[in-house]
């Protein structure tokens, strides 16, 4: 059984490395960019072609699995029964378009809704974060990661999405004030890499399943808490206001949420 | 004359590379961290020792020059007459302390207040941005940079300091809304590197002379505008609310400032 997952892992790593080469090559040509829900929610030809490529590869690796993909080339899911792969072909599309940097490919593998393996690939730095319960740890390429220090909110930096801060959703401004500072990197995958590396203690953002599926698996493997902003489990089939944080910082942030409710 | 500047440049590059090695070595030991004006304004033993090291090196290279340093080991300046070196030994000290990443060493060299040479060293990535009028361009290590595309505000990402966004100083929220998105990297040096590389179109923050001295020289060499938030020249001996932007984005941002004044 363990060997089966090891082999699956090797196939996913190989698939992602090939996908990276293709993306780097296509980035040499002009992108085709379109707006989705609004002018800041973008999709490019590469988001689409890379999702198609990844899903085709997943179907070869795991023919009976179902796949949920951001750009809609997977299956329409109403439950998480059996093996489900959740795919974000380019996370941080605005960074991808404007910076050609600071974006990620992400894959999360679930079995009956339970975390198995997660992958966040920092494409430009060529660092693949891979791991989960089925591998018994998390690796950044060959380097095994240690669990981030359990910092209190005041002791570390918190990642956030810009709109949450500006509109002060979920007491974001009070949370930032209580922290050591706010950072905004523009990609859920890049934010989660910072938490895995112990460079941020948390991240708060509205996230779709493909934004958080891989990170949830990797983060929880290292003891980082992943919940909704009010401490409930995520609904992995829908959008959530997600709170990722060290145990202590999660407690501090839930206290800020609770204090306000009691006003 | 040109050769004299070339030689000076080589000496500064060599000094910065040695400083980097020392900083990396000292980072292996626990930091001594103290708060300055408030708990988010930090200084470490390495900020201090590195400033002392850099200033000693500058005095060897250019004995008659005056030096303005963040941590106070230089000269007390009341004017910019003659040759003045402005030094930030560790820019982004909070990142340095919490992330051990995303910080920079910076040096700006002025002659009678006029830009000569600038240096921003991304220490962890080992990329030294160096250039200015006396070198006729800007280089990232061996790679010469081309001028960033003159993007309008709506076409690119804008860097900001967290407090400006949260307190909506200088219409920061309207500016972010009009842009393609906000990024917060927590270091003026790292923000300016993003602009030099064309990954952000601008940056707005309250900055001291050592935060902007190097960047101003490098950015202006590539046609990026550096001014106060209302379009006036910076006072290089004091704190400024600084607007760095492409020409078009500067125009768009100044219009936002002006529109509000006319209300």
XYZ file of C-alpha atoms in Angstrom:
526
model
C 0.000 0.000 0.000
C 2.763 2.399 0.994
C 4.690 1.429 -2.102
C 1.619 2.140 -4.223
C 1.533 5.726 -2.930
C 5.279 6.104 -3.424
C 4.836 5.091 -7.030
C 1.856 7.400 -7.472
C 3.949 10.218 -5.999
C 6.742 9.602 -8.490
C 4.241 9.739 -11.343
C 2.773 13.034 -10.125
C 6.219 14.595 -9.672
C 7.149 13.540 -13.190
C 3.868 14.923 -14.581
C 4.389 18.279 -12.854
C 7.971 18.573 -14.070
C 6.893 17.988 -17.648
C 4.055 20.493 -17.196
C 6.562 23.055 -15.930
C 8.760 22.639 -19.014
C 5.755 23.172 -21.273
C 4.615 26.251 -19.360
C 8.092 27.799 -19.478
C 8.214 27.201 -23.203
C 4.757 28.681 -23.847
C 5.661 31.722 -21.728
C 8.110 32.679 -24.495
C 5.138 33.575 -26.688
C 2.548 36.323 -26.027
C -0.219 35.252 -23.639
C -3.897 35.308 -24.506
C -5.570 36.842 -21.467
C -9.303 37.030 -20.714
C -11.271 38.297 -17.707
C -13.556 35.857 -15.872
C -15.825 37.254 -13.094
C -14.168 40.699 -13.166
C -11.164 42.511 -14.662
C -8.902 41.290 -11.836
C -9.930 37.624 -12.223
C -7.911 36.455 -15.215
C -7.475 33.309 -17.257
C -4.869 32.724 -19.959
C -4.361 30.223 -22.736
C -1.728 28.586 -20.499
C -4.117 28.127 -17.525
C -6.357 26.224 -19.925
C -3.749 24.194 -21.822
C -1.935 23.299 -18.603
C -5.132 22.123 -16.926
C -5.899 19.963 -19.943
C -2.390 18.546 -19.865
C -2.475 17.841 -16.127
C -5.916 16.237 -16.234
C -4.941 14.017 -19.156
C -1.912 12.907 -17.157
C -3.998 12.277 -14.036
C -6.423 10.138 -16.034
C -3.506 8.006 -17.229
C -2.112 7.671 -13.691
C -5.459 7.050 -11.981
C -8.156 6.185 -14.578
C -11.054 5.710 -12.156
C -10.475 8.906 -10.163
C -12.562 12.018 -10.563
C -10.892 15.386 -11.150
C -11.974 18.875 -10.105
C -10.162 21.577 -12.097
C -10.319 25.344 -11.871
C -10.864 25.909 -15.573
C -13.612 23.313 -15.914
C -11.874 20.567 -17.896
C -12.446 18.003 -15.145
C -15.588 16.391 -13.782
C -18.639 18.052 -12.264
C -18.518 16.981 -8.622
C -21.308 17.079 -6.061
C -19.510 14.906 -3.505
C -15.980 13.759 -2.595
C -16.593 9.996 -2.709
C -13.699 7.792 -3.850
C -10.436 9.254 -5.156
C -10.669 12.937 -6.084
C -7.859 15.049 -7.536
C -8.225 18.829 -7.228
C -6.141 20.829 -9.708
C -5.104 24.452 -10.062
C -3.031 24.687 -13.253
C -1.806 28.262 -12.578
C -2.442 29.706 -9.132
C -1.824 33.455 -9.031
C -2.778 34.148 -12.625
C -2.442 37.931 -12.140
C 1.174 37.429 -11.026
C 1.672 35.024 -13.918
C 0.440 37.642 -16.396
C 2.011 40.759 -14.886
C 5.187 39.361 -13.309
C 5.946 36.073 -15.059
C 6.823 35.037 -11.512
C 5.307 34.178 -8.126
C 2.735 31.646 -9.352
C 2.235 27.935 -8.693
C 0.768 24.703 -10.014
C -1.178 22.835 -7.364
C -2.644 19.360 -6.998
C -4.417 17.873 -3.979
C -5.385 14.189 -3.810
C -8.268 13.165 -1.534
C -9.791 9.746 -0.750
C -13.416 9.936 0.416
C -12.710 13.513 1.460
C -9.602 12.597 3.457
C -6.210 14.190 2.663
C -3.681 11.919 0.895
C -1.049 13.865 -1.058
C -0.502 17.530 -1.924
C 1.728 19.402 -4.402
C 2.555 23.091 -4.720
C 5.057 23.849 -7.459
C 6.834 27.215 -7.385
C 7.436 27.187 -11.118
C 9.984 29.981 -11.546
C 12.144 28.884 -8.593
C 11.715 25.232 -9.614
C 10.875 24.168 -6.065
C 8.219 21.477 -5.728
C 6.585 21.153 -2.320
C 5.249 17.606 -2.065
C 3.949 15.485 0.770
C 1.029 14.476 2.914
C -0.072 11.636 5.194
C 0.740 9.029 2.550
C 4.367 10.173 2.412
C 4.657 10.915 6.127
C 6.096 14.400 5.693
C 6.617 17.351 3.362
C 9.580 17.972 1.088
C 10.807 21.002 -0.847
C 12.510 19.112 -3.674
C 14.966 16.890 -1.720
C 14.857 18.899 1.516
C 12.440 17.587 4.171
C 10.640 20.409 5.965
C 10.371 20.622 9.732
C 7.122 21.798 11.295
C 6.950 25.618 11.530
C 7.383 27.036 15.044
C 4.015 27.474 16.773
C 4.112 31.296 16.866
C 1.482 33.498 18.489
C -0.115 36.091 16.209
C 2.045 38.911 17.606
C 5.212 36.981 16.794
C 4.929 36.624 13.039
C 3.795 37.896 9.659
C 0.309 37.242 8.293
C -0.498 36.856 4.607
C -3.728 38.321 3.300
C -5.561 39.009 0.088
C -5.734 42.700 -0.797
C -9.551 43.027 -0.878
C -9.949 41.518 2.616
C -7.623 44.151 4.007
C -9.109 47.088 2.124
C -12.722 46.200 2.951
C -11.723 45.075 6.466
C -13.567 41.780 6.087
C -13.474 39.432 9.084
C -11.670 42.035 11.235
C -8.679 41.724 8.945
C -7.309 45.116 10.001
C -7.439 44.205 13.711
C -5.720 40.900 12.921
C -2.966 42.663 10.977
C -2.584 45.189 13.782
C -2.113 42.397 16.333
C 0.429 40.597 14.109
C 4.027 41.606 13.378
C 2.930 42.779 9.929
C 0.984 41.970 6.778
C 2.309 40.606 3.503
C 0.403 40.325 0.209
C 2.003 38.047 -2.406
C -0.941 37.635 -4.755
C -1.027 33.830 -4.936
C -2.487 31.372 -2.424
C 0.191 28.871 -3.395
C 3.047 31.317 -2.791
C 1.460 32.410 0.515
C 1.233 28.773 1.642
C 4.839 28.138 0.666
C 5.804 30.983 2.988
C 3.900 29.281 5.823
C 5.451 25.875 5.071
C 8.880 27.532 5.212
C 8.052 29.327 8.483
C 8.278 32.766 6.825
C 4.636 33.682 7.549
C 2.543 32.295 10.393
C -0.736 32.358 8.514
C -2.896 33.462 5.612
C -6.478 34.646 5.323
C -8.365 34.776 2.022
C -11.550 33.815 0.192
C -10.513 30.600 -1.543
C -12.029 28.131 -3.976
C -11.356 24.375 -3.560
C -8.434 24.396 -6.051
C -6.801 27.317 -4.198
C -6.560 25.405 -0.922
C -6.762 21.663 -1.716
C -3.016 21.075 -2.024
C -1.994 23.510 0.688
C -4.417 22.064 3.226
C -2.794 18.639 2.886
C 0.777 19.939 3.121
C 0.089 22.414 5.931
C -1.844 20.014 8.118
C 0.924 17.437 7.716
C 3.206 19.981 9.415
C 0.717 20.814 12.165
C -0.557 24.094 10.701
C -4.307 24.637 11.184
C -6.631 25.068 8.202
C -10.249 26.085 8.883
C -12.855 28.654 8.006
C -12.383 32.089 9.591
C -14.686 30.989 12.432
C -12.805 27.755 13.069
C -15.075 25.274 11.263
C -13.910 22.609 8.780
C -13.706 23.670 5.118
C -16.339 22.643 2.601
C -14.031 21.329 -0.118
C -16.716 21.638 -2.808
C -17.357 25.330 -2.349
C -15.796 28.724 -1.630
C -14.590 29.414 1.928
C -13.217 32.342 3.850
C -10.134 30.390 4.879
C -7.945 30.865 7.937
C -4.552 29.139 7.788
C -2.452 29.623 10.914
C -0.171 28.107 13.499
C -2.125 26.686 16.454
C -1.427 29.673 18.693
C -2.130 32.248 16.002
C -5.363 30.462 15.082
C -6.456 30.766 18.729
C -5.525 34.473 18.752
C -7.416 35.152 15.519
C -10.535 33.199 16.571
C -10.490 35.280 19.768
C -10.519 38.493 17.715
C -13.488 37.155 15.730
C -15.291 36.128 18.909
C -14.646 39.383 20.774
C -16.338 41.312 18.023
C -19.386 39.051 17.910
C -19.877 39.678 21.615
C -20.062 43.461 21.129
C 36.745 60.379 -15.012
C 34.635 57.524 -16.323
C 37.377 55.097 -15.373
C 37.436 56.571 -11.871
C 33.730 55.717 -11.450
C 34.258 52.252 -12.901
C 36.949 51.639 -10.334
C 34.779 53.035 -7.541
C 31.976 50.740 -8.679
C 34.235 47.714 -8.497
C 35.252 48.638 -4.975
C 31.620 49.028 -3.848
C 30.638 45.702 -5.407
C 33.502 43.998 -3.647
C 32.594 45.647 -0.329
C 28.949 44.547 -0.630
C 29.886 40.976 -1.491
C 32.111 40.744 1.558
C 29.350 42.285 3.689
C 26.916 39.664 2.379
C 29.239 36.808 3.396
C 29.542 38.237 6.884
C 25.786 38.697 7.227
C 25.093 35.141 6.058
C 27.596 33.844 8.594
C 26.167 35.896 11.472
C 22.655 34.743 10.549
C 23.688 31.270 11.706
C 23.660 32.551 15.295
C 20.622 33.871 17.208
C 19.795 37.521 16.467
C 19.654 40.230 19.102
C 16.507 42.181 18.260
C 15.355 45.508 19.740
C 12.400 47.782 18.990
C 13.088 51.366 17.874
C 10.097 53.752 17.522
C 7.527 50.971 18.032
C 7.276 47.176 18.244
C 7.146 46.854 14.426
C 10.245 49.019 13.873
C 13.135 46.665 14.618
C 16.889 46.774 14.726
C 19.219 43.802 15.183
C 22.869 43.324 16.046
C 23.453 42.635 12.336
C 21.886 45.940 11.180
C 24.398 47.650 13.454
C 27.499 45.562 12.739
C 26.835 45.633 8.996
C 26.412 49.410 8.970
C 29.708 49.763 10.828
C 31.394 47.408 8.373
C 29.992 49.207 5.316
C 30.842 52.677 6.608
C 34.403 51.616 7.454
C 34.714 50.284 3.900
C 33.282 53.479 2.416
C 35.759 55.592 4.400
C 38.613 53.540 2.937
C 37.224 53.879 -0.604
C 36.317 57.557 -0.376
C 37.999 59.159 2.679
C 36.671 62.692 2.179
C 33.043 61.711 1.589
C 30.325 62.045 4.203
C 28.103 59.098 5.045
C 24.459 59.008 6.171
C 23.564 55.659 7.766
C 20.256 54.376 9.116
C 21.664 53.198 12.430
C 23.589 56.399 13.126
C 27.203 55.275 12.669
C 27.800 57.813 9.895
C 27.934 61.607 9.913
C 25.257 64.083 11.010
C 24.239 65.786 7.779
C 22.370 69.052 7.338
C 23.087 69.397 3.627
C 24.111 67.258 0.636
C 27.215 69.203 -0.407
C 30.102 67.235 -1.905
C 30.093 63.449 -2.092
C 27.487 61.833 0.158
C 26.939 58.071 0.596
C 23.563 57.003 1.995
C 23.532 53.525 3.534
C 20.840 51.073 4.635
C 22.660 48.031 6.045
C 19.522 45.848 6.266
C 16.394 47.112 4.532
C 13.308 45.142 5.541
C 14.490 44.300 9.053
C 11.140 42.712 9.968
C 11.512 40.317 7.013
C 15.127 39.731 8.018
C 14.077 38.780 11.545
C 10.910 36.802 10.755
C 11.731 35.326 7.347
C 15.523 35.322 7.019
C 14.634 36.357 3.468
C 13.320 39.269 1.395
C 15.683 41.950 2.710
C 18.356 44.077 1.047
C 21.526 46.086 1.590
C 21.377 49.473 -0.102
C 23.855 52.224 -0.921
C 23.226 55.441 -2.848
C 26.034 57.780 -3.860
C 25.247 61.464 -4.477
C 27.440 64.383 -5.564
C 26.107 67.783 -4.465
C 22.680 66.152 -4.252
C 22.877 64.710 -7.773
C 22.498 60.937 -8.355
C 25.701 59.063 -9.204
C 25.535 55.334 -8.378
C 23.013 53.095 -6.619
C 23.130 49.548 -5.195
C 20.339 47.263 -3.974
C 21.561 43.825 -2.938
C 18.986 41.029 -2.652
C 21.078 39.116 -0.150
C 19.369 35.724 -0.109
C 19.054 35.482 -3.897
C 22.581 36.899 -4.293
C 21.455 39.380 -6.945
C 23.097 42.788 -6.831
C 21.307 45.588 -8.673
C 23.915 48.212 -9.510
C 23.978 51.211 -11.789
C 23.245 54.872 -12.253
C 24.230 57.792 -14.481
C 27.938 57.152 -13.898
C 27.615 53.620 -15.285
C 25.055 54.492 -17.970
C 22.602 51.734 -17.068
C 21.463 49.250 -14.443
C 22.622 45.666 -14.053
C 21.323 42.702 -12.064
C 24.648 40.938 -11.564
C 25.845 40.504 -15.190
C 22.434 41.046 -16.825
C 21.746 44.595 -18.057
C 18.160 45.652 -17.365
C 15.961 47.241 -20.005
C 13.636 50.085 -19.012
C 10.311 48.803 -17.655
C 7.318 49.222 -19.992
C 5.515 52.512 -19.356
C 2.298 50.953 -18.020
C -0.808 52.898 -17.014
C -1.996 52.308 -13.450
C -4.754 49.931 -14.566
C -2.220 47.738 -16.368
C 0.010 46.683 -13.501
C 0.576 45.832 -9.856
C 1.301 48.464 -7.227
C 3.448 47.891 -4.166
C 2.424 49.504 -0.906
C 3.269 49.536 2.759
C 0.630 47.869 4.935
C -0.177 50.891 7.147
C -0.835 53.152 4.133
C -3.418 50.697 2.844
C -5.094 50.050 6.185
C -5.351 53.740 7.124
C -6.135 54.710 3.511
C -3.462 57.406 3.516
C -3.070 59.423 0.290
C -6.093 57.687 -1.315
C -4.167 54.434 -1.258
C -7.329 52.351 -1.496
C -8.570 54.240 -4.581
C -5.131 53.823 -6.152
C -5.142 50.073 -5.460
C -8.678 49.820 -6.818
C -7.622 51.503 -10.074
C -4.559 49.264 -10.419
C -4.441 45.581 -11.383
C -3.769 44.712 -7.731
C -1.724 45.449 -4.630
C 1.356 43.644 -3.366
C 3.022 44.090 0.027
C 6.554 42.664 0.280
C 7.687 44.391 3.475
C 10.948 45.898 2.192
C 11.448 49.055 0.121
C 14.451 47.431 -1.518
C 12.537 44.325 -2.549
C 9.635 46.469 -3.800
C 12.023 48.534 -5.923
C 13.646 45.402 -7.331
C 10.185 44.357 -8.523
C 9.815 47.703 -10.311
C 13.293 47.483 -11.869
C 12.373 44.013 -13.160
C 8.999 45.243 -14.515
C 7.057 43.053 -12.053
C 5.350 45.990 -10.323
C 4.659 49.382 -11.890
C 5.102 51.373 -8.708
C 5.387 51.625 -4.953
C 3.992 54.035 -2.380
C 5.339 54.291 1.161
C 6.606 56.626 3.877
C 10.367 56.399 3.398
C 13.476 57.706 5.108
C 16.489 58.796 2.990
C 18.245 55.406 3.355
C 15.097 53.580 2.196
C 14.977 55.398 -1.146
C 18.491 56.759 -1.856
C 19.726 53.740 -3.839
C 16.414 52.957 -5.503
C 15.901 56.518 -6.716
C 19.194 56.397 -8.611
C 18.548 52.988 -10.197
C 14.879 53.646 -11.007
C 15.417 57.065 -12.571
C 18.217 55.627 -14.701
C 15.549 53.345 -16.235
C 12.996 56.161 -16.675
C 10.847 55.351 -13.628
C 9.563 58.431 -11.800
C 10.418 59.077 -8.151
C 8.663 61.950 -6.366
C 6.559 62.780 -3.332
C 2.951 61.615 -3.479
C 1.985 65.054 -4.837
C 4.628 65.016 -7.550
C 7.305 67.194 -5.905
C 11.030 66.350 -5.674
C 12.115 64.367 -2.606
C 13.896 66.006 0.291
C 16.812 63.568 0.642
C 17.551 64.668 4.208
C 14.129 63.894 5.612
C 11.168 61.513 5.537
C 8.883 61.599 2.490
C 5.620 60.014 1.413
C 7.212 58.608 -1.736
C 5.532 57.755 -5.034
C 7.569 55.562 -7.371
C 5.841 54.815 -10.670
C 6.077 54.511 -14.415
C 5.399 57.830 -16.164
C 1.826 56.903 -17.088
C 1.001 55.449 -13.685
C 2.469 58.502 -11.961
C 0.111 60.686 -14.029
C -2.858 58.441 -13.123
C -1.979 58.513 -9.411
C -1.398 62.287 -9.310
C -4.821 62.672 -10.956
C -6.410 60.605 -8.162
C -4.713 62.859 -5.590
C -5.831 65.994 -7.450
C -9.419 64.863 -7.943
C -9.820 64.469 -4.229
C -8.328 67.868 -3.419
C -10.885 69.470 -5.706
C -13.837 67.944 -3.814
